[in-house]
Amino acid sequence: MESTKMNGSVLDNKATGGGGVEDVYGEDFATEDQLITPWTVSVASGYTLLRDPKHNKGLAFNEQERDSHYLRGLLPPSFLSQELQEKKVMHNLRQYKVPLQRYVAMMDLQERNERLFYKLLIDNVEELLPVVYTPTVGEACQKYGSIFRRPQGLYISLKEKGRISEVLKNWPERNIQVIVVTDGERILGLGDLGCQGMGIPVGKLSLYTALGGLRPSACLPITIDVGTNNEKLLNDEFYIGLKQKRATGQEYAELLEEFMSAVKQNYGEKVLIQFEDFANHNAFELLTKYSSSHLVFNDDIQGTASVVLSGIIAALKLVGGSLADQTFLFLGAGEAGTGIAELIALEMSKRTESPIEETRKKVWLVDSKGLIVSSRKESLQHFKKPWAHEHEPVKGLLDAVKAIKPTMLIGTSGTGKTFTKEVVEAMSSFNEKPVIFALSNPTSQSECTAEEAYTWSEGRAIFASGSPFDPVEYDGKVFTPGQGNNAYIFPGLGLGLIMSGAIRVREEMLLAASEALAEQVTQENFDNGLIYPPFANIRKISAHIAAKVAAKAYELGLASRLPQPEDLVSYAESCMYSPVYRCYR
């Protein structure tokens, strides 16, 4: 065999690739259909370190680190502090005029330099929250197949049935504390986006870290792909999911059962599983089924309810009277609407010591067929039945407003432009300060805009929305609309559950979270018409919410981390992840 001498060793010519570099694994000479092994190097130094998002600091590696970690020549000679890097990235982001471009740039940064991504998000939360979360995340999900670069979570499809536990082991982290999972059937107000719904768990978990302080390595986004009924996606050559109609019934239930069992088996009893954007028929069933055996939370049902209840408690300081004095009318009787309604009734029951069956009578719901009344009870879905009160049938929202005369109008319909001028004017005719919550996301689906609410009510409305709206000037006064964003609640709630080692979620914890958030609204906020505190203080707010939730977990005997810390707020703050760069030896 002919051989050649190279650097003092004898190599087989056939094993020498271009430039005389030894092809140890025979990859360059393998034919296309030949099997090879994808070997890799795992030492975090040099080129590998620069491509590890958890440890990469880019130009912030100092001289000593560049020497000790073999980075000389791999980086330009300049040194940039994390603060300067942050300034540079924000400058670049602001050049983009299209929100989706900002979203893609932020996701690229997360995949390149994790700590810089979270530092940016924490320090500029009010500016960047609409980019990584609603409303931009909705558009990102719609186009996820086209913008997909690298997987950011686990995809569990029907193909993995029977081996989900093995699939979970493919995720590199072992100490998972919170999982956000979706099946993509009801993404925001956009409908069935199938596998492309992954943008929601990814976005939610980035907020768990930025706003609630959970370590990124403890967070796991998961999409369960059982197909999609969205014809556009099924015919899209770039669609990244299973190209088949949605599995339902037993096949669906068996996959979810296997998933829930595998999660507990792999990560233990105390892993928090947050259900996200499941369709109504599955959302209620899954929450009911697993709330007694797992630490589960549905953000659409419970998170939305908690943040809205907080806004209502705060609004009472502006409208006067007690919670029991109010009458509520909902447009939308799905998981969000009924979830909020139930939490309001629970809080009213707690405050008045009345049976919940009585306090529910202060809450009315309108669905697509009109006001939910007792004569419709037989045809109603089970989750709507508690809200079927004695009243003659009423068809439209405007007629329902005139008949019920609510003090607070709440929209969770997912349908835009439904709070018309006539509806807002009717609310204003019998309320000095009508409370109007237009909660549907994204912005295009909002029941009305902030400008419409303030203008049609002649500046008297107390308004909050699900998506952000800019301040509105009316009659010489500037009104700042509140945003009833779930991001106020779920990061703090999750932190409270995890730091107390809670094993179950109870409604009392949601009430505690609502009350804790309402307590954070200052007189200055009220003077500006705000019923939610500014997001700039969100980490402090989350620490207070976590403390109240943890305290309730200890009170109910559901906490496993003992003994209970003396100062739960300080303990919550001490548990929070910091994205500041670390020095490497």
XYZ file of C-alpha atoms in Angstrom:
585
model
C 0.000 0.000 0.000
C 1.369 3.411 -0.978
C 1.870 5.718 1.998
C 3.085 9.259 2.627
C 5.060 10.734 5.539
C 3.310 13.715 7.220
C 4.290 15.438 10.500
C 6.260 12.420 11.560
C 3.432 9.893 10.995
C 2.564 7.560 8.205
C -0.965 7.981 6.777
C -2.912 5.988 4.272
C -3.395 8.227 1.216
C -7.045 7.230 1.032
C -7.585 8.581 4.567
C -6.094 11.975 3.700
C -8.638 14.610 2.740
C -8.106 17.966 1.044
C -4.990 19.887 2.150
C -3.438 16.780 3.648
C -5.847 16.729 6.654
C -6.455 13.232 7.986
C -10.042 12.007 7.450
C -10.157 9.835 10.599
C -13.772 8.718 10.163
C -13.705 8.305 6.394
C -16.382 10.935 5.842
C -14.840 12.563 2.771
C -14.543 9.238 0.988
C -17.909 7.789 1.946
C -20.457 7.497 -0.841
C -23.784 9.295 -0.403
C -25.644 6.113 0.545
C -22.905 4.878 2.893
C -23.572 5.078 6.657
C -21.155 7.198 8.720
C -21.085 8.117 12.420
C -21.641 11.830 13.321
C -18.756 12.146 15.823
C -18.352 15.444 17.656
C -16.066 17.163 20.177
C -17.700 18.341 23.413
C -14.927 20.337 25.148
C -16.174 23.933 25.663
C -13.143 25.808 24.347
C -12.073 27.506 21.163
C -14.424 27.283 18.220
C -16.841 25.042 20.177
C -17.155 27.576 23.012
C -18.074 30.370 20.583
C -20.931 28.233 19.272
C -22.306 27.289 22.686
C -25.108 29.797 23.449
C -25.010 29.061 27.196
C -21.352 30.099 27.560
C -20.575 32.280 24.545
C -19.839 35.915 25.411
C -18.699 37.067 21.967
C -16.349 40.032 22.169
C -16.804 40.174 25.972
C -14.179 37.444 26.492
C -11.265 39.188 28.220
C -7.555 38.726 27.421
C -7.007 36.018 30.044
C -10.087 34.055 28.896
C -8.980 34.274 25.264
C -5.648 32.698 26.226
C -6.950 30.004 28.574
C -9.816 28.943 26.275
C -7.935 28.894 22.950
C -9.829 31.846 21.496
C -6.852 33.771 20.079
C -7.443 34.517 16.425
C -11.047 33.317 16.565
C -12.215 36.773 17.698
C -11.293 40.288 16.544
C -8.926 41.957 19.052
C -11.511 44.434 20.357
C -13.168 43.899 23.780
C -16.837 44.895 24.273
C -18.497 44.825 27.696
C -21.955 43.254 28.026
C -23.451 46.757 28.405
C -21.860 47.869 25.135
C -23.013 44.690 23.387
C -26.535 45.379 24.668
C -26.432 48.945 23.337
C -25.247 47.700 19.938
C -27.957 45.003 19.635
C -30.728 47.439 20.646
C -29.460 49.918 18.055
C -29.591 47.196 15.389
C -33.062 45.984 16.451
C -34.478 49.496 16.196
C -33.393 49.687 12.553
C -35.928 46.998 11.647
C -39.314 48.410 10.696
C -41.089 45.030 10.477
C -41.851 43.416 13.895
C -41.248 39.897 12.547
C -37.689 40.889 11.578
C -37.098 41.919 15.194
C -38.529 38.594 16.365
C -36.181 36.624 14.087
C -33.209 38.739 15.216
C -34.083 38.082 18.883
C -34.403 34.325 18.282
C -31.033 34.348 16.491
C -29.497 36.108 19.478
C -31.013 33.538 21.876
C -29.427 30.741 19.858
C -26.075 32.545 19.781
C -25.664 34.216 23.191
C -28.243 33.241 25.824
C -27.154 35.606 28.590
C -27.091 38.646 26.310
C -30.590 37.738 25.056
C -32.015 37.694 28.605
C -30.085 40.802 29.687
C -31.592 42.619 26.707
C -35.100 41.373 27.470
C -34.951 42.219 31.191
C -33.500 45.719 30.675
C -35.854 46.615 27.798
C -38.928 44.596 28.765
C -41.580 47.149 27.768
C -40.055 47.572 24.306
C -39.241 43.910 23.633
C -42.184 42.103 25.262
C -44.430 42.730 22.222
C -41.621 41.313 20.032
C -41.030 37.970 21.786
C -44.662 37.595 22.919
C -48.022 38.991 21.801
C -48.707 40.330 19.271
C -45.613 39.476 17.145
C -45.410 35.842 18.290
C -48.775 35.252 16.577
C -47.375 36.228 13.187
C -44.235 34.229 13.961
C -46.353 31.093 14.527
C -48.231 31.664 11.268
C -44.901 31.792 9.402
C -42.939 29.412 11.635
C -42.257 26.972 8.810
C -40.621 29.703 6.723
C -38.556 31.277 9.525
C -37.635 27.959 11.196
C -33.863 27.766 11.705
C -33.045 25.508 14.637
C -35.317 23.467 16.918
C -35.740 25.291 20.243
C -37.710 22.612 22.084
C -39.022 19.066 21.772
C -41.461 17.976 19.084
C -43.457 14.918 20.134
C -45.650 13.599 17.343
C -47.818 10.544 16.789
C -44.690 8.928 15.311
C -43.216 8.852 18.832
C -46.180 7.065 20.395
C -44.915 4.266 22.629
C -41.485 5.848 23.174
C -42.117 9.337 24.526
C -39.972 8.632 27.589
C -36.998 7.948 25.288
C -37.682 11.157 23.352
C -37.620 13.212 26.574
C -34.178 11.768 27.297
C -32.932 13.286 24.025
C -33.274 16.744 25.579
C -29.804 17.661 26.923
C -30.967 19.054 30.286
C -32.036 16.738 33.089
C -33.164 19.119 35.879
C -36.335 20.440 34.257
C -38.620 22.490 36.521
C -41.219 23.865 34.098
C -42.628 22.599 30.798
C -44.874 24.665 28.548
C -46.740 22.386 26.155
C -49.164 23.030 23.303
C -50.843 20.958 20.608
C -51.239 24.062 18.433
C -55.001 23.758 17.938
C -56.010 27.218 19.172
C -53.061 29.603 18.890
C -54.093 33.027 20.255
C -57.040 34.131 18.095
C -55.485 32.574 14.981
C -56.880 29.032 15.164
C -55.207 25.722 14.316
C -51.516 26.261 13.491
C -50.469 22.680 14.242
C -46.764 22.127 14.793
C -46.063 25.810 14.112
C -47.538 26.626 17.511
C -44.044 25.978 18.961
C -43.506 29.747 18.972
C -45.862 29.979 21.977
C -44.012 27.611 24.406
C -40.674 29.114 23.327
C -41.952 32.653 23.941
C -43.635 31.805 27.249
C -40.503 30.152 28.634
C -38.276 33.064 27.641
C -40.629 35.164 29.807
C -40.434 32.635 32.654
C -36.699 33.382 32.711
C -36.732 37.125 31.997
C -39.725 38.051 34.170
C -39.814 35.256 36.749
C -36.131 34.443 37.056
C -36.252 30.709 36.293
C -33.010 29.322 34.900
C -33.180 28.798 31.092
C -31.790 25.270 31.528
C -34.762 24.391 33.786
C -37.299 25.295 31.053
C -38.505 22.929 28.332
C -40.824 23.969 25.449
C -42.796 21.076 23.930
C -45.169 20.803 20.979
C -47.368 17.728 20.707
C -48.080 17.195 17.020
C -51.226 15.171 16.327
C -51.767 16.707 12.882
C -53.695 19.800 11.812
C -57.069 20.573 10.253
C -55.660 23.721 8.662
C -55.856 23.028 4.909
C -53.476 25.875 4.090
C -50.757 24.276 6.234
C -51.456 20.769 4.912
C -50.821 22.112 1.408
C -47.791 24.209 2.381
C -44.511 22.674 1.173
C -42.664 24.423 4.036
C -44.968 23.149 6.817
C -42.816 21.492 9.504
C -45.424 19.215 11.124
C -47.337 16.006 10.354
C -49.315 16.432 7.155
C -52.493 14.710 8.301
C -55.824 15.582 9.897
C -55.850 15.929 13.696
C -56.056 12.759 15.744
C -58.958 12.810 18.184
C -60.677 10.569 20.714
C -58.829 7.570 22.092
C -55.721 8.011 19.939
C -55.304 11.596 21.227
C -56.067 10.682 24.852
C -53.559 7.788 24.821
C -50.766 10.020 23.460
C -51.422 12.679 26.135
C -51.607 10.039 28.884
C -48.271 8.591 27.792
C -46.775 12.094 27.672
C -47.981 13.045 31.171
C -46.696 9.764 32.634
C -43.333 10.106 30.872
C -42.866 13.667 32.156
C -43.424 12.613 35.766
C -41.202 9.555 35.291
C -38.337 11.637 33.831
C -38.575 14.856 35.864
C -40.419 13.918 39.063
C -43.546 14.999 40.917
C -42.665 18.705 41.187
C -42.216 19.606 37.506
C -44.745 22.295 36.523
C -46.639 21.493 33.303
C -48.296 24.529 31.749
C -50.938 23.744 29.102
C -50.994 26.410 26.416
C -53.387 27.094 23.521
C -55.303 23.802 23.525
C -58.813 23.980 22.046
C -61.703 24.299 24.546
C -62.837 20.680 24.363
C -59.353 19.407 25.289
C -58.235 22.258 27.585
C -60.919 21.764 30.242
C -60.709 17.984 30.072
C -56.910 17.877 30.465
C -56.935 20.365 33.356
C -59.671 18.440 35.183
C -58.067 15.063 34.507
C -54.513 15.883 35.605
C -54.929 18.560 38.300
C -55.248 15.873 40.990
C -52.204 13.840 39.882
C -49.743 16.408 38.442
C -48.582 19.978 39.054
C -50.548 21.453 36.119
C -51.698 24.921 35.147
C -53.627 26.160 32.102
C -52.577 29.697 31.283
C -55.564 30.395 29.004
C -58.080 29.356 31.660
C -56.286 30.184 34.919
C -53.557 32.693 34.013
C -55.916 34.924 32.060
C -58.472 34.684 34.880
C -55.910 35.660 37.490
C -54.591 38.706 35.621
C -58.107 39.945 34.776
C -59.302 39.487 38.357
C -56.315 41.551 39.470
C -57.331 44.341 37.071
C -60.903 44.199 38.403
C -59.726 44.405 42.041
C -57.563 47.416 41.128
C -60.390 49.033 39.094
C -62.641 48.975 42.179
C -60.419 51.712 43.630
C -61.427 53.920 40.679
C -65.119 53.008 40.307
C -65.849 52.611 44.018
C -67.977 49.953 45.698
C -67.132 46.358 46.515
C -66.663 43.381 44.206
C -70.121 42.094 45.188
C -71.672 45.392 44.002
C -70.534 44.763 40.415
C -72.346 43.005 37.571
C -70.188 41.340 34.920
C -70.997 40.598 31.269
C -68.657 38.521 29.106
C -68.549 38.310 25.333
C -67.061 34.863 24.791
C -67.775 31.722 26.818
C -64.716 29.623 25.977
C -61.839 28.623 28.242
C -60.711 32.215 28.900
C -64.214 33.618 29.533
C -65.437 30.836 31.823
C -62.069 30.696 33.601
C -62.210 34.415 34.439
C -65.888 34.174 35.410
C -65.206 31.318 37.848
C -62.285 33.113 39.525
C -64.376 36.301 39.927
C -67.162 34.251 41.520
C -64.640 32.514 43.802
C -63.128 35.816 44.967
C -66.619 37.248 45.543
C -67.565 34.129 47.506
C -64.400 34.444 49.619
C -65.048 38.131 50.379
C -68.773 37.825 51.155
C -68.698 34.292 52.604
C -71.591 33.442 50.267
C -71.954 30.113 48.412
C -70.331 30.209 44.958
C -73.684 29.239 43.396
C -74.977 32.637 44.573
C -71.992 34.728 43.473
C -72.065 33.159 39.985
C -75.429 34.909 39.472
C -73.568 38.243 39.293
C -71.738 37.028 36.177
C -73.383 36.715 32.741
C -71.935 35.287 29.526
C -72.766 35.808 25.856
C -71.681 33.210 23.295
C -72.284 32.953 19.539
C -75.979 32.128 20.125
C -76.628 35.014 22.535
C -76.987 35.352 26.292
C -76.475 32.074 28.162
C -79.763 31.483 30.000
C -81.376 28.527 31.767
C -83.712 27.691 28.863
C -80.587 26.792 26.808
C -79.101 24.522 29.477
C -79.715 21.200 27.729
C -77.761 22.191 24.612
C -74.811 23.818 26.426
C -71.287 22.400 26.800
C -70.565 21.328 30.381
C -68.286 24.295 31.183
C -71.021 26.804 30.215
C -73.803 25.278 32.320
C -72.962 27.007 35.656
C -73.560 30.359 33.902
C -77.067 29.597 32.605
C -79.189 31.947 34.764
C -82.915 32.696 34.743
C -83.630 35.297 32.062
C -85.534 35.537 28.811
C -83.417 34.729 25.710
C -81.374 37.664 24.320
C -79.652 37.433 20.942
C -76.945 40.073 20.444
C -74.357 41.728 22.696
C -75.951 45.183 22.521
C -79.328 43.818 23.670
C -77.576 41.853 26.447
C -75.808 45.026 27.660
C -79.131 46.886 27.747
C -80.896 44.011 29.531
C -78.226 43.139 32.129
C -76.794 46.672 32.648
C -73.309 45.410 33.618
C -70.758 47.595 35.388
C -67.914 45.656 33.764
C -67.776 44.366 30.169
C -65.139 41.735 29.354
C -64.281 40.481 25.870
C -62.701 37.041 25.360
C -64.376 36.205 22.048
C -61.329 36.153 19.766
C -63.335 38.312 17.357
C -62.338 41.881 16.584
C -64.554 44.990 16.423
C -67.370 43.458 18.510
C -67.436 46.242 21.136
C -69.141 48.678 18.788
C -69.823 52.371 19.358
C -73.407 51.509 20.373
C -72.191 48.951 22.935
C -69.670 51.342 24.542
C -72.198 54.188 24.550
C -74.766 51.907 26.212
C -72.204 50.955 28.894
C -71.481 54.665 29.441
C -75.163 55.563 29.733
C -75.639 53.738 33.059
C -72.035 53.767 34.422
C -70.106 56.841 35.488
C -66.879 54.884 34.862
C -67.595 51.840 32.664
C -64.922 49.127 32.956
C -64.125 47.690 29.511
C -61.660 44.844 29.007
C -60.977 43.969 25.337
C -58.767 40.946 25.947
C -58.613 39.034 22.651
C -55.229 38.637 20.958
C -53.551 39.543 18.669
C -54.270 43.284 18.194
C -56.359 42.678 15.062
C -58.755 40.508 17.105
C -59.196 43.004 19.961
C -62.907 43.709 20.626
C -62.175 47.445 20.337
C -59.140 49.728 20.402
C -58.127 51.939 23.320
C -58.909 55.024 21.236
C -62.441 53.769 20.501
C -63.120 52.953 24.164
C -61.976 56.375 25.402
C -63.613 58.339 22.573
C -67.004 56.585 22.647
C -67.169 56.807 26.457
C -66.123 60.492 26.368
C -62.977 59.727 28.335
C -64.783 57.941 31.188
C -63.900 54.306 30.443
C -61.419 52.304 32.497
C -59.867 50.273 29.713
C -57.523 47.295 29.528
C -56.628 45.053 26.600
C -54.844 41.801 25.855
C -52.486 43.341 23.272
C -50.602 46.603 23.829
C -52.075 49.946 22.726
C -50.348 53.334 22.690
C -51.516 56.136 25.022
C -54.556 58.056 23.735
C -55.149 61.795 23.914
C -58.808 62.786 24.323
C -60.209 66.179 25.228
C -56.784 67.476 26.261
C -56.024 64.535 28.577
C -53.670 61.597 27.943
C -55.032 58.132 28.842
C -52.621 55.219 29.256
C -54.408 51.908 28.568
C -53.628 48.933 30.799
C -52.569 45.629 29.296
C -54.141 42.593 30.971
C -51.181 40.489 29.929
C -50.766 36.968 31.344
C -47.047 37.741 31.598
C -47.876 39.637 34.800
C -49.002 36.399 36.456
C -47.544 33.142 35.157
C -43.807 33.854 35.706
C -44.374 34.825 39.359
C -46.863 32.010 39.882
C -44.396 29.475 38.444
C -41.555 30.797 40.587
C -43.744 30.576 43.712
C -44.729 26.975 42.950
C -41.152 25.905 42.241
C -39.438 27.661 45.158
C -41.950 26.154 47.610
C -41.721 22.703 46.013
C -45.505 22.688 45.504
C -46.980 19.421 44.256
C -50.408 20.732 43.135
C -51.973 24.014 41.932
C -55.100 25.186 43.764
C -57.503 28.045 43.016
C -56.515 29.743 46.292
C -53.034 30.204 44.803
C -54.513 31.976 41.750
C -56.513 34.292 44.020
C -53.327 35.017 45.997
C -51.503 35.865 42.734
C -54.315 38.236 41.658
C -54.349 40.044 44.995
C -50.535 40.327 45.026
C -50.533 41.913 41.552
C -53.326 44.369 42.452
C -51.306 45.440 45.524
C -48.465 46.532 43.239
C -50.554 49.258 41.559
C -49.515 52.598 43.096
C -51.531 55.790 43.520
C -49.427 57.348 40.756
C -50.535 54.527 38.420
C -54.193 55.126 39.374
C -53.786 58.869 38.717
C -52.755 57.980 35.144
C -55.797 55.715 34.742
C -53.689 52.541 35.009
C -55.021 49.423 36.722
C -51.823 47.421 36.173
C -48.307 48.397 37.314
C -45.662 49.212 34.663
C -43.811 46.228 33.198
C -40.510 47.980 33.958
C -40.875 46.682 37.562
C -41.935 43.174 36.542
C -39.186 41.257 38.375
C -40.099 42.891 41.703
C -43.792 42.266 40.949
C -43.029 38.600 40.160
C -41.119 38.233 43.450
C -44.156 39.529 45.403
C -46.523 37.230 43.484
C -44.159 34.259 44.029
C -44.040 35.012 47.763
C -47.854 35.105 48.080
C -48.263 31.915 46.022
C -45.569 30.101 48.026
C -47.132 31.265 51.306
C -50.477 29.812 50.169
C -48.774 26.527 49.182
C -47.286 26.259 52.697
C -50.637 27.201 54.266
C -52.463 24.486 52.286
C -49.855 21.852 53.128
C -48.872 21.450 49.469
C -45.266 22.697 49.776
C -42.442 20.155 49.986
C -39.451 22.479 50.406
C -39.081 22.731 54.177
C -38.645 24.592 56.404
C -40.514 27.623 55.046
C -38.163 30.622 54.517
C -38.844 33.518 56.901
C -38.864 36.251 54.239
C -40.434 34.781 51.107
C -40.005 37.962 48.994
C -36.237 38.084 49.666
C -36.037 34.334 49.085
C -37.850 34.696 45.724
C -35.436 37.439 44.645
C -32.439 35.311 45.692
C -33.728 32.404 43.551
C -33.876 34.496 40.369
C -31.494 33.822 37.484
C -29.125 36.666 36.625
C -28.052 37.042 32.979
C -24.842 38.944 33.829
C -21.749 37.332 32.272
C -19.662 35.011 34.440
C -15.851 34.963 34.458
C -14.242 31.741 33.191
C -11.097 30.210 34.643
